[in-house]
Amino acid sequence: MRNFTKLSLYAALLCGAVPAMAQTDITSGAGLLTAQYGNNNASENYPKLTDNNVNTKYYTDHTTMWVQFEAARSAVVAQYSLTSANDYADRDPKNWTLQASNDGRTWTTLNTQTNQTFASRYLTKTYSFTNTTSYLYYRLNVTANNGAGAIQLAEWDLQGTYAGPASGPSNVTATALSGYKASITWSDNATNETGYRIESSLDAKTFLTRATVGANVTSYTDSSLSAATNFIYRVRAVNAAGVSAADTSDVIKTAAAPSGFDITNYANARFSDVYNTTGAEGLAKAFDNSPYTKYLTFNPTTSIGYSLTGGAVATQYSITSANDASERDPKNWTVQGSNDSTNWTTLQTQTNQLFTMRYKKRTYVFANTTSYKYYRVNITANNGSSITQLAELEIVGTGSGTLNTGVPAAPTGLTTQAVSSNQIVIDWTDNASTETSYRLERTTDTANWNTAFELPVNTTHFYSLNLSPLTKYYYRLRAENANGASAWVTANNTTLTATPRNPWQEHWFSHVEPLTLNYSNSSVNIYFDAAVSPTINWMNQDFTNVWEYVKQNYGSFSDPKLNMVFHSKPGYSGGHAAAVFDADHDYMNACDLGGEWTAREGWNLHASIHEVGHIVEGGSKGVHKSPSFPIWGDSKWCEIFIYDVMKRLGWAADAQQAYNDFVVKAESYPNPDTYWFRDWFMPIYERGDSSAALNRYFDLLAEYFPQHNGDYTRDLNLGEFVHFWSGAAQFSLEYQADTAFGWSKELEMQFKQAQIDFPFTYPQPFNAARVAALPEKKAAVLNIWPNPASNTLNLSLPEAAKTYAVDIYNIAGVKRLSQRVKGNYSHLNISGLADGVYIVTVTDNKQIIHRQKIVVSNTTR
């Protein structure tokens, strides 16, 4: 958000029939800029597009992309400008469209450009077109550049005029009511509105219209909400010209749905759809109790029917989104009941529904006391596709149906593949739809089945880990439910030798070198390419120690050995890791690095341990993949991992150097200048139980986060990430997340929904309102550092002539230190404070102008 005027000393080229006129720079006003692709380099990320500085740029290594601006209020845009960046003209956009929308989902093309070039660097080209309609969203959709493998732009400006009521509502308040309703109230500040638009969101990012009420109305009741769901509301004033800025409520949560019986599981239930859809993605998949299969029809609408001869009183239903293509999700539907399949009673209508993630189950409760023989769900619109899909449809109620008393169908096609000295991969076909689990048993003698695994419904794949080399293993498998078990099916296989490969022929990515085994013991195999001197040996004992510590803290990784691969051949640089689940590295724990390896120092040590950290995140607790990686990326987790390993191994100087390197490192996610190590991981590490907290995070993921066939099925969002780390730290990290990332409405919604979806608990955070009952005013420019702090706390203060009161409170709200300071720069001696989390307040004339959480760590690291 900016409030200064753009520099106008640039060359402008007018394109189109309508002349350019002086207008408001919409992108310099309040609004939200988003992009299809972010850039991990904050100095070249998409916010640079609207920073009023042609010397910065947005760069993305894609040849097509879109960027989008959501204005705070409606605007009529009829002109826009693009400014070329500093270098490489072949990265300039060539073909694009400017599109507009009022809901962020349905787009109108306003202007199309093809074969565009920029004759010089920092050149601004302005495009004008005819438009008299106001919109909230504007999107620049680049479909081609001028030949490079990337696109860059220095600036994107939208020029136009604001429309709609100038004054929006205030004091928007949402209250959850019984019966899955919400009451929304607001203050009416407009004088020229024709009504008010009420919007709701499941993620504080995508808002959908729920209703529009008349002028001067100040309340609305939203009904038929999904159960156990967090909602947030915003309200806008509306007139013929557009909409005002919105005011947003706090987050509310609906009650959980009552427990009940899924009547679609009656043995004599019958199902139908208007298209008689059959096959691998046919109608039956909507009722097979597996979110990993789906019903798909090549139509934008559909009707799914259910019938039960004896009838049933249905009172709720659930729809689960399928694996991909969110635009195929149902959006609008009605649920109806009938006793003759001709005359239908509508039980509930839903519009503008959204599924925020894949495999997301949303449950809806409705009032009904009538028994119907027929039910149907008429899906009248999806979210924009010509294809409609869903994973599961469940209907809950009481009825007269035939309970399934049979045992589940037995699996078939049981196969085993010995892939290493420690692992056999097992696959089978799931033929059951009524199983509650699978039971897999293992033995080495066919008589004593002494190892058993209870696997979730719909499982068809299993990694049999922690085996002994050159041993024949026998397996038997059956499906089970409350009625009993299917017949056993059996298979067997023999594990491979544990003798290290020498040479080990690379066959991954661009790597094709024959690797020589330079050192081996019970914990590590060290491989060199031909360019690494065989006399180098510092890594032998170091990585023996590293791997032994990793197994001690994080548990088994199936293969007891770590394979370290070191390259010095030109063209081999950087590093990557693989875990025992990865066929392309022969199902072994492997770290592959390129560099010059003579010295045990700096990058050599950090990069090598860094790659071991990727094995931990991608193969911990016997589950494949890292759902955290899109959040912490390539380095953030690995930094605390490196520090922890070095500290636990007693490498004090190395640990201190790592700390010094990481504590000053700023990242661009989730916001520019985010200090992950300093403000997130170190406070958890030092306030919690350090290494144990790091391990507990992976324990919780393996226990609670969705997985199928041994792989995590999706990625975490940031709120879920904070929730799982709160469980790992064993205290709520809401305030820590606020310090590290900034606490937004979106993050709050994700965090609260995670607490519903993954119900492990931890103590709630200290209430900052207890610090002092003083009124606050807007904070001045002020900074307190470092954080974590040891012995001394530094302060920069706004005005040199003023005297400020600085108070430090412990987590219980008890004041532990108070000092009056004067001048632009000061410092406090905090050596007498015990280690822990504190609240620092800075007061100016009895008004708090700054409040900040800090971690005090006065003991030796």
XYZ file of C-alpha atoms in Angstrom, residues 461-734:
274
model
C 0.821 -49.919 -1.307
C 3.214 -50.484 1.593
C 6.895 -49.850 2.244
C 8.131 -52.789 4.339
C 11.127 -51.184 6.068
C 13.877 -52.015 8.561
C 14.527 -55.493 7.161
C 17.688 -57.583 7.340
C 19.776 -58.183 4.215
C 19.657 -61.456 2.289
C 16.623 -62.634 4.248
C 13.477 -64.189 2.838
C 10.316 -62.561 4.160
C 6.807 -63.966 3.901
C 3.745 -61.688 3.870
C 0.034 -62.244 4.267
C -2.695 -59.666 3.869
C -6.422 -59.448 4.513
C -9.214 -56.872 4.694
C -11.117 -56.529 7.982
C -14.303 -54.981 9.330
C -16.604 -55.466 12.315
C -18.111 -58.571 10.693
C -14.822 -60.370 10.321
C -12.006 -60.668 7.832
C -11.468 -61.724 4.251
C -9.305 -64.647 3.287
C -5.550 -64.175 3.517
C -3.506 -63.586 0.373
C 0.222 -64.343 0.504
C 3.530 -63.450 -1.146
C 7.244 -63.512 -0.362
C 10.582 -62.098 -1.431
C 14.237 -61.938 -0.386
C 16.074 -58.716 0.430
C 19.197 -57.704 -1.450
C 22.775 -57.771 -0.219
C 24.045 -55.064 2.135
C 27.482 -55.020 0.526
C 28.081 -51.441 -0.689
C 28.087 -50.999 -4.449
C 31.574 -50.379 -5.784
C 31.520 -48.798 -8.202
C 28.092 -47.228 -7.853
C 26.949 -46.095 -11.278
C 24.990 -42.839 -11.140
C 21.724 -42.740 -13.086
C 19.868 -39.710 -11.755
C 19.271 -36.298 -13.289
C 22.357 -35.408 -15.364
C 24.655 -37.519 -13.180
C 26.334 -40.384 -15.023
C 29.611 -40.855 -13.129
C 30.880 -44.214 -11.856
C 31.436 -43.574 -8.118
C 34.211 -45.167 -6.099
C 33.654 -46.285 -2.525
C 36.354 -44.390 -0.632
C 35.332 -45.304 2.932
C 32.757 -47.526 4.619
C 31.747 -48.519 8.128
C 28.537 -49.620 9.819
C 27.045 -46.116 9.538
C 28.251 -44.516 6.294
C 29.443 -45.189 2.793
C 31.575 -42.361 1.368
C 31.721 -42.194 -2.440
C 33.988 -39.983 -4.591
C 33.989 -39.290 -8.285
C 37.298 -39.522 -10.123
C 38.064 -35.820 -9.588
C 38.100 -36.018 -5.757
C 41.415 -36.962 -4.174
C 41.116 -40.296 -2.341
C 43.366 -38.875 0.409
C 40.606 -36.556 1.664
C 39.082 -38.148 4.756
C 37.710 -35.490 7.103
C 34.124 -36.472 6.285
C 34.559 -40.113 7.308
C 34.208 -39.707 11.067
C 32.190 -36.506 10.860
C 29.335 -38.086 8.914
C 29.508 -41.259 10.936
C 28.775 -39.047 13.930
C 26.132 -37.023 12.086
C 24.198 -40.088 10.964
C 24.407 -41.774 14.370
C 22.975 -38.629 15.982
C 20.218 -38.380 13.368
C 19.095 -41.949 14.059
C 19.284 -41.325 17.805
C 17.058 -38.231 17.661
C 14.728 -38.963 14.727
C 14.526 -42.743 14.711
C 15.170 -45.312 12.029
C 15.453 -44.435 8.366
C 15.193 -48.101 7.308
C 18.694 -48.357 5.885
C 21.124 -48.071 8.817
C 23.664 -46.458 6.508
C 24.024 -43.017 4.991
C 25.535 -42.744 1.506
C 27.512 -39.523 0.947
C 28.521 -38.765 -2.639
C 31.167 -36.089 -3.298
C 31.862 -34.681 -6.768
C 34.630 -32.374 -7.976
C 34.201 -32.938 -11.694
C 33.320 -29.680 -13.517
C 29.619 -29.237 -14.017
C 28.665 -30.933 -10.756
C 27.711 -28.312 -8.190
C 25.238 -27.771 -5.382
C 23.585 -30.781 -3.816
C 20.489 -32.897 -3.476
C 19.246 -35.686 -1.235
C 17.187 -38.859 -1.617
C 15.548 -41.136 0.942
C 14.873 -44.866 0.964
C 11.586 -44.320 -0.890
C 13.275 -42.971 -4.025
C 13.849 -45.482 -6.818
C 16.095 -43.099 -8.766
C 18.743 -43.408 -6.005
C 18.287 -47.158 -5.577
C 16.163 -46.820 -2.446
C 19.049 -45.602 -0.302
C 19.584 -42.615 1.986
C 21.876 -40.564 -0.220
C 23.335 -37.058 -0.276
C 24.975 -35.975 -3.528
C 27.164 -32.837 -3.582
C 29.529 -31.029 -5.923
C 32.451 -28.852 -4.869
C 36.079 -28.796 -3.772
C 36.416 -30.973 -0.676
C 39.923 -30.477 0.685
C 38.944 -28.428 3.735
C 36.524 -29.195 6.549
C 35.038 -25.726 6.759
C 32.304 -23.351 5.661
C 30.122 -24.464 2.784
C 31.624 -27.958 2.688
C 30.364 -28.766 6.152
C 27.126 -26.782 6.017
C 26.020 -28.072 2.611
C 26.719 -31.695 3.512
C 24.726 -31.594 6.752
C 22.060 -29.546 4.947
C 21.390 -32.455 2.573
C 21.088 -34.880 5.490
C 18.393 -32.532 6.799
C 16.425 -33.130 3.606
C 16.562 -36.891 4.252
C 15.079 -36.238 7.679
C 12.203 -34.129 6.361
C 11.482 -36.367 3.364
C 11.678 -39.786 5.011
C 11.044 -39.388 8.716
C 8.882 -41.844 10.664
C 8.502 -44.141 7.679
C 6.393 -41.656 5.671
C 7.509 -40.366 2.301
C 7.574 -36.697 1.168
C 7.843 -33.387 2.989
C 4.541 -31.497 3.311
C 6.491 -28.641 4.925
C 8.874 -28.011 2.039
C 6.722 -25.448 0.168
C 6.763 -23.371 3.377
C 10.325 -23.621 4.607
C 11.894 -24.238 1.198
C 15.450 -25.356 0.691
C 17.182 -23.779 3.662
C 14.992 -22.730 6.582
C 14.549 -26.166 8.180
C 18.077 -27.180 7.279
C 19.522 -24.197 9.161
C 18.103 -25.197 12.539
C 18.973 -28.803 11.716
C 22.618 -27.875 11.026
C 22.822 -25.864 14.242
C 21.267 -28.668 16.280
C 23.541 -31.361 14.832
C 26.670 -29.321 15.466
C 25.592 -28.425 18.980
C 24.703 -32.004 19.917
C 27.961 -33.352 18.523
C 29.918 -30.853 20.632
C 31.241 -28.884 17.660
C 31.010 -25.627 19.591
C 32.943 -23.389 17.194
C 31.064 -24.773 14.175
C 27.716 -24.321 15.928
C 28.554 -20.734 16.847
C 29.603 -19.967 13.287
C 26.373 -21.497 11.982
C 24.388 -19.414 14.451
C 26.208 -16.252 13.363
C 25.529 -17.023 9.709
C 21.864 -17.911 10.088
C 20.681 -15.380 12.664
C 21.197 -12.457 10.279
C 19.686 -14.177 7.250
C 16.450 -12.645 5.902
C 14.010 -14.582 3.717
C 11.210 -13.407 1.442
C 8.530 -15.860 2.601
C 5.902 -15.315 3.859
C 6.898 -11.643 3.824
C 10.042 -9.750 2.870
C 12.630 -9.569 5.665
C 11.385 -12.637 7.516
C 14.062 -13.958 9.871
C 13.177 -17.620 10.084
C 16.131 -18.769 12.158
C 16.158 -15.801 14.526
C 12.442 -15.278 15.046
C 10.954 -18.736 14.524
C 13.229 -21.702 14.990
C 15.595 -20.435 17.674
C 12.820 -19.321 20.067
C 11.208 -22.765 19.688
C 14.552 -24.468 20.146
C 15.645 -22.467 23.178
C 12.322 -22.118 24.963
C 11.277 -25.699 24.240
C 13.290 -28.870 24.630
C 15.520 -28.230 21.616
C 16.263 -31.449 19.703
C 13.249 -33.248 21.137
C 10.930 -30.501 19.823
C 12.413 -30.845 16.340
C 11.747 -34.573 16.402
C 8.266 -34.167 17.884
C 7.219 -32.138 14.850
C 7.766 -35.141 12.583
C 6.059 -37.442 15.089
C 2.932 -35.288 14.970
C 2.944 -35.086 11.181
C 3.177 -38.857 10.889
C 0.364 -39.343 13.403
C -2.111 -36.723 12.182
C -1.373 -35.332 8.720
C -3.184 -36.955 5.747
C -1.296 -39.769 4.075
C -2.112 -42.567 1.681
C -0.016 -45.557 0.670
C 2.896 -44.311 2.763
C 3.051 -40.825 1.207
C 1.735 -37.516 2.520
C -1.148 -36.577 0.229
C -0.815 -32.788 0.283
C 1.222 -29.866 1.588
C 0.721 -27.902 4.786
C -0.556 -24.359 4.751
C 1.112 -21.839 7.040
C -1.575 -22.018 9.731
C -1.295 -25.809 9.866
C 2.472 -25.391 10.040
C 2.148 -23.126 13.103
C -0.287 -25.599 14.700
C 2.024 -28.582 14.248
C 5.022 -26.646 15.529
C 2.924 -25.544 18.514
C 2.364 -29.210 19.266
C 6.061 -29.884 18.844
C 7.061 -27.002 21.122
C 4.252 -27.956 23.548
C 2.951 -24.400 23.772
C 0.982 -22.218 21.385
C 3.150 -20.309 18.923
C 0.556 -17.726 17.902
